[in-house]
Structures are given as C-alpha cells and as structure tokens.
C-alpha cells in the first residue's frame, strides 16, 4: 500500500511490521516523532508491544538491550546528543552479541545547539561493533529498517544494527512510501533468533570477567561477524528485492559508476542531489558516477576497491569531520584505495548547510581539472564553505 | 511469618569458590535472595563488587542468571527484561542488585525513572557505604566521619537517605534490611516478590575490607548497626511505615547500644575514636533516621494524627 | 579453541562465535580454600544444630548432614571466621592452617 510518510513514520511502520515486542526511547529532535508514533500505535492497539518511557537515552538502550537479552525483539531510536549519551551502552550491546535495531536521525552535535543534518553522530559509532547503514530516502528507510532485523538476527552476524536517516531532510519530509503487507513481512522475516537468552531456564550470566586471552578472541569474533555481515547484507537485500521488488545494491549503491571516469563517494540523502549533478556533468562531457555508501560498517572495502581502483579520480563528500585529520569517509576510503587512484575529500553540509546539485558539479569540475593538469592528486581535505562564506578570505571570516 | 532454619532444604544456595573477599556481605546477601525466592529470578548487576564476585567465564560465582550491565543503567535494563518476560507471559522476578554507588550516585537517575514508572521490578541496594570495587572511595552513602581513600580525614557530609527518597517516590514497597538479620531480610524479600510494581530493599552490607574490621564480624556489625539505632529496620507499604521487629526495642535511645561499640571495631572510624566531638556527628545521623521514621509513622497513620490533634487541643 | 576454555561457540564454515557468557558453577575463582589462614573446626560434642553457622556462612561452605549436624567444605571455605563468631555455644574453633595447600 502506498502511503505518504515522513522518514520517521516510515521507521515506525517498519518497526511495527517487524512485530517488535519492546521499545524504549527518549525524545530528541529530529528523532522524537518516531517515539511519538510508536507510542500512538501501541496505545491504539495497532502494535502489540510494550513501551518503556525512560528518563534518558543511556537508559533507552539499556532497556532495549535488557528486553532483547530476555528474548524479545526490541527497538530504539535516537539522534545526536542522545546517541553520544548512549555511546557506552552501544559497546556493551555489540559485545553482548544481542541483536537489536536502532534508528538514528542524523543530526549535528553542539555546542552550539544545532538540530539539522550532519553525519558526525552516526560515524562517531564506527568502532562500537554495530552494523551501521544510512538510507537515502524514505522508502529506503522503511526497507532498510525491516532488513536490519533480519541482518541483526542472522546467526552469522548477531550484531546490533543502526539505521541512519538524515535529520529533517528525511525524518520530517513526506514522500510516497510503498508499505508492504504484514503477511508478506511475516513470510519474509524469520522469527527472532539470538545466540542466547538470559532466563531462569538458561541460567546464563552475560558479561562477567574473562581472561584477557578470551577477551581478545571475543573481539576477533565480532570482527568475524562484521565480515560475515558483508555477505549477509547483500543476501538480505537481494532476497528482499525478490520479495518486495526493491533492491538497493547491498553495501554500496552504484549509480552510473561502472562506465564513469570520475566517481563521487558519499552517503545519505544528499546522494539525490549528487545524482542530479551527475546528469549535469555528463551533459558537460565529464563521465561522472556515484558510489553511495549504504553501510559504513561493515566497511565495503572489497566492493569499493573493485569499483574504484581504475578510476581517474574519486571525490569523497563527508558530512562530518574528524577534527585534526579529515572526513571519515575520506580517510577510510584512502586506506581502501591506497596508491590506486587520485582522491580528494570535501567537507560539506555540516550543521545542515545546503549543498546543491551545482555545488557537487562544480566541485567535481574543479577536481577533474586538477587531476588532468597535475596528473596526481591527493587532497585530504577541502572545505566547501556555505555559499555565504565562499570567496571570502578566511581572515575576514574570523574577524 | 518467622523463618525456621531447619525447614530450608539442604541445597547449596550460594556458589562457593567465587571471587569475593572472605566475610563478604554481598555473597551473604545474594545467598539470602536465593533462599527467599528460589530459581525463578534473574539478576541485573551494574559495575561494582558483585560484577567481580562472579569470577571468570565460563563459570559464574553467583547462583543466578545475570545480565551484567554498564554502571549507570541497571534499573532500565531490568525494566526492559521485565517487559520482555511479561510480553512472553512469564512472571520471572527481575532484580537489580547494585552497590550504593550504583544506586545512590551514578545509577540514581535510572532507578528513579523506573520507580516513577512503577515498573514491576525489585531493586536491592547492597550498601557497603563506599565504592569498594575501585578501592574504597566515598559515595553519597558513606556515613559522616568515615575514612575512605577520597576522604582521608573522614567524610564531612552526612549519608544520603536513599530509602526515604524511595518512599518519596511513593512506590508500593520500600524496606531496609541487613545481612545481620537474614530472617528479616528473607521475610521482606518474600513479601516484596508478591507485590506488583517497583519494590526497593536497602540492604546494609558491612564490608570487612572497606570498613576495616575483622571478617568474622560481618554479621555482628549488621546487628550492631541496628542495635545502636544507626540503621533502623522498617517497611513502607501502602503508604504506611512500620518499624520491623528487630528494631523496635532500639527506638528508645536509652535501650540503644552505645555507638562507640559499633565504631571502635572499624578502622575507618579511627579518626572519630580520637575525637569524641566528631562522634556527635554520627549520633546526629541516628537522630535524623528516627526523626523521619516518626514523621512518616504519624502521617501514614491518620488516626494517630487525629488523636494527636485532639490531645493537643485539650 | 574448544568448549572448555571459552564460553559459547557456534562453529560452522564461516563463523567463529564467542560471547562473554557463563553459567553458575563452583570455583569460578578456583579452590578458594587455599586462601585460608585459619580453618573452622566443628566440635560435634558441643554443637546444638541451631544452624546459625550455616545461615551466616557467606560462602555456603557449612554443610548439613541428614541429622543437621554441620561440617565444613574445606575446598572452598575462605576461613573468614563468621561461623565461629555467630555460634552461640562456641562449638566452632578457628585453628591456624599449618601448611598451605594442604587440601
Ligand atoms: C561509567 C563508569 N564509571 C566508573 C566506573 C568504575 N567503577 C566500577 S565499580 C565502581 C564503584 C562501585 O561502587 P558501588 O556501586 O558502591 O558498589 P561496590 O563495589 O561497593 O559493591 C566504579 C566507580 C565504571 N565501571 N563505569
Ligand atoms: S570489598 Fe567488600 S563487598 Fe567487595 S567483595 Fe570484598 S568484602 Fe565483598
Ligand atoms: S570460616 Fe567463613 S567461609 Fe569458612 S565455613 Fe566459616 S563462615 Fe564459611
Ligand atoms: S552455630 Fe554452632 S551450635 Fe549452631 S549449628 Fe553451627 S556449630 Fe552447631
């Protein structure tokens, strides 16, 4: 059934279709309407689940983990400061190997307060052991959320999953979304599986001390799960495509990148604008394409290498920065493509600053010129300032 | 209902060979939980001595299924587990077993949240009056005058009264207990387990390591804490506070064991022993405890308040 | 890695799965009887079977025979002396351990 939904409502619909049994979340813009919607669904009797209205995000994930460890499918959602606040529990959840799904409405981090889109909150979780996806549009938000449960609960993976969606651009903007029938989702999504359940019968205690050697091997085991997830995500996406008619390309969506000389790499909703830019560029005779990262964890190194190693140049757009170094996608991709091709990283769109298709196109033209002139380019960091500050000398900005 | 020892079956309730120090009050307390409630129980344990007492995988030295969890969110994790069990149609008792730090300090927000929501969990604070697991630092529940590694000359502030704060949450059940009187603790556990909603039991857990006393005295100090009037045993249920049997005698100051008997065996009070002025600070703590009990007893018993007013008006 | 020295392993071609889980069992910190400097010795003549020592022993190392006469599990008793301290008739004596690792 086609419904007009915001990204946040698409998340809520997906959680409902996945028949979550427990949910717990704490309000934060731009995530809040997810909790509100789930609350409404539960109170109206449309969703048979328990909602724990906790007093913080730290508690929200702890409650979600508790429910999941006790054997129920559980879900939470947050954003920005909320995600940072629960950071500690993210590690604990992944290391416990308990399948859980969390939506993250990607948002800037203060100070100062800023509620608009940025990817810093999501990428900050890269090292926690979670599988991390970011969707481009509302339909994909719904589909990725349903898929997330199957990925998380796959015995080869058994790791929690984040579904990222851009604050406001997706969370609060309506778009037509094809919402699958409950019975089709029931057929496609297997009943909950998890490695162990903590109950009086199982007598299991999770998380007491281990020897350092065993601890090390548990770390290794998480990496094995992440590696396995590469295959599982692809499988799940294909199987979902067969069942529901929408396939996204697994870990990476390749948009006109096979025949391209130059490829933009980015993630999230602005890929839509970048796709517009590809059209502009192709009209101008530049063979451009896009590799849209759908999952930053596991990092799709093999696919990216295969797709990009022989390109003339790769232009990475990061909506976040690791201060003192460069954009996170850029640094990850640099290591993946080490010595193989020209690469430049652009920091853009922080705090919700608009980046238009022309901006993507202009950046690409500048990059192409540089590559063609100099032959070899490795630019770790280029700032695409907001329009207002472009062509203004930095000294003027500072004063 | 009094508990008869010989009626308990001859089974192992504890889990020998764990990592606790000799004379540990937390292993004692956990054993009483098992004796009282049996097997249909799951524990949630935040960071603290009890997370270490379990020892190393693949064995656990605590005789319960456990979700170990980060320090600040034990109550929330328990609420989550309980919600899951309930949706599965099970009535497993979910118990948070936390230290005084995990309860009164870092975990306070989560506990207060669960209490306000009246989630159907039991919360037991094993109060050894300091952060023992990290090596005896003061907590908000460390009493006045006590030495810790962050209060070398004795704590200047008074002990935070968590049970009273929980009463202010108006949860269905709040009780105090100590490992010195296991039968009383067991009674309270059994009673609490039958009540739906948030149950709070504050268990005084005298700690030979952190309080610096001979490990053979753990139980004795639990009893002395009650007999000096410093740690009154009571229950708060349906808006009514009742002083427990073991404490009744000691509400009269003249019946109380002198506080000196309690502090002289504890190395952490060595400073107080040298300075009788400071002992007054601890005596004040006794008065505070009983003051609250008096107020609550009266207010929770409307007829006595009425009688009081009639008396005063005469 | 085998089942003995890790916790839970699901092994197939592509997974190496280890999680930090345990089950309650004796001796998660070894035979703690070796920590002892003094051992409790029960004087059966004096014992009235009141079971106080059994009630208060933190380690659950006071055991009860069929007739409720108590005895000590020296494998794990840590020698804290609580049993001796709570015995109303002084039927338990703490005796210095002579040799370490005697058990
Ligand atoms: C977020 C966080 N901060 C600090 C610690 C370190 N830490 C572990 S246990 C503990 C103290 C525990 O004290 P308490 O709750 O009183 O329990 P006890 O050890 O006395 O039983 C501290 C500070 C931690 N594990 N997590
Ligand atoms: S420090 Fe105290 S509470 Fe902690 S294990 Fe030792 S005796 Fe038990
Ligand atoms: S000495 Fe301590 S551990 Fe040993 S039996 Fe007596 S009470 Fe138990
Ligand atoms: S406490 Fe003393 S009298 Fe009572 S059972 Fe133990 S040894 Fe016997």
Short mmCIF file of C-alpha atoms and ligand atoms in Angstrom, two decimals, chain A residues 58 88, chain B residues 26 46-53 69-72 97-106 125-137 139 207, ligand 1:
data_model
loop_
_atom_site.label_atom_id
_atom_site.label_comp_id
_atom_site.label_asym_id
_atom_site.label_seq_id
_atom_site.Cartn_x
_atom_site.Cartn_y
_atom_site.Cartn_z
CA UNK A 58 21.50 5.75 28.25
CA UNK A 88 28.82 3.35 26.40
CA UNK B 26 27.37 -9.28 49.22
CA UNK B 46 25.87 -2.95 37.26
CA UNK B 47 29.60 -2.39 37.81
CA UNK B 48 30.64 -2.99 41.40
CA UNK B 49 31.94 -5.72 43.65
CA UNK B 50 29.16 -8.07 42.56
CA UNK B 51 30.34 -7.94 38.98
CA UNK B 52 33.74 -9.10 40.14
CA UNK B 53 32.50 -11.64 42.68
CA UNK B 69 25.30 -4.08 32.58
CA UNK B 70 27.08 -0.73 32.48
CA UNK B 71 27.24 1.18 35.75
CA UNK B 72 24.54 3.80 35.22
CA UNK B 97 21.47 -5.97 42.63
CA UNK B 98 23.57 -2.83 42.86
CA UNK B 99 26.05 -1.20 45.22
CA UNK B 100 25.44 2.09 46.98
CA UNK B 101 27.30 3.94 44.22
CA UNK B 102 25.32 2.17 41.50
CA UNK B 103 22.16 3.11 43.41
CA UNK B 104 22.60 6.49 45.06
CA UNK B 105 25.05 8.10 42.64
CA UNK B 106 25.61 7.11 39.03
CA UNK B 125 20.91 -1.85 47.06
CA UNK B 126 23.76 -3.73 48.73
CA UNK B 127 25.02 -0.77 50.72
CA UNK B 128 28.63 -1.17 51.81
CA UNK B 129 28.86 2.60 52.15
CA UNK B 130 31.58 3.27 49.57
CA UNK B 131 32.84 2.41 46.09
CA UNK B 132 34.55 -0.78 47.12
CA UNK B 133 35.25 -2.26 43.73
CA UNK B 134 37.52 0.62 42.75
CA UNK B 135 39.27 0.58 46.12
CA UNK B 136 37.12 2.28 48.80
CA UNK B 137 36.24 5.77 47.57
CA UNK B 139 29.97 7.64 47.85
CA UNK B 207 32.27 -4.72 54.48
C1 LIG D 1 30.73 4.75 33.87
C2 LIG D 1 31.64 4.13 34.85
N1 LIG D 1 32.33 4.92 35.69
C3 LIG D 1 33.17 4.35 36.59
C4 LIG D 1 33.33 3.00 36.64
C5 LIG D 1 34.30 2.42 37.63
N2 LIG D 1 33.65 1.75 38.72
C6 LIG D 1 33.38 0.43 38.67
S1 LIG D 1 32.67 -0.15 40.04
C7 LIG D 1 32.73 1.37 40.78
C8 LIG D 1 32.27 1.57 42.18
C9 LIG D 1 31.19 0.67 42.61
O1 LIG D 1 30.73 1.09 43.84
P1 LIG D 1 29.34 0.61 44.39
O2 LIG D 1 28.27 0.85 43.40
O3 LIG D 1 29.15 1.23 45.73
O4 LIG D 1 29.48 -0.97 44.52
P2 LIG D 1 30.51 -1.82 45.40
O5 LIG D 1 31.72 -2.02 44.56
O6 LIG D 1 30.80 -1.06 46.63
O7 LIG D 1 29.80 -3.10 45.63
C10 LIG D 1 33.29 2.30 39.92
C11 LIG D 1 33.49 3.70 40.29
C12 LIG D 1 32.59 2.22 35.72
N3 LIG D 1 32.66 0.89 35.67
N4 LIG D 1 31.75 2.82 34.85
#
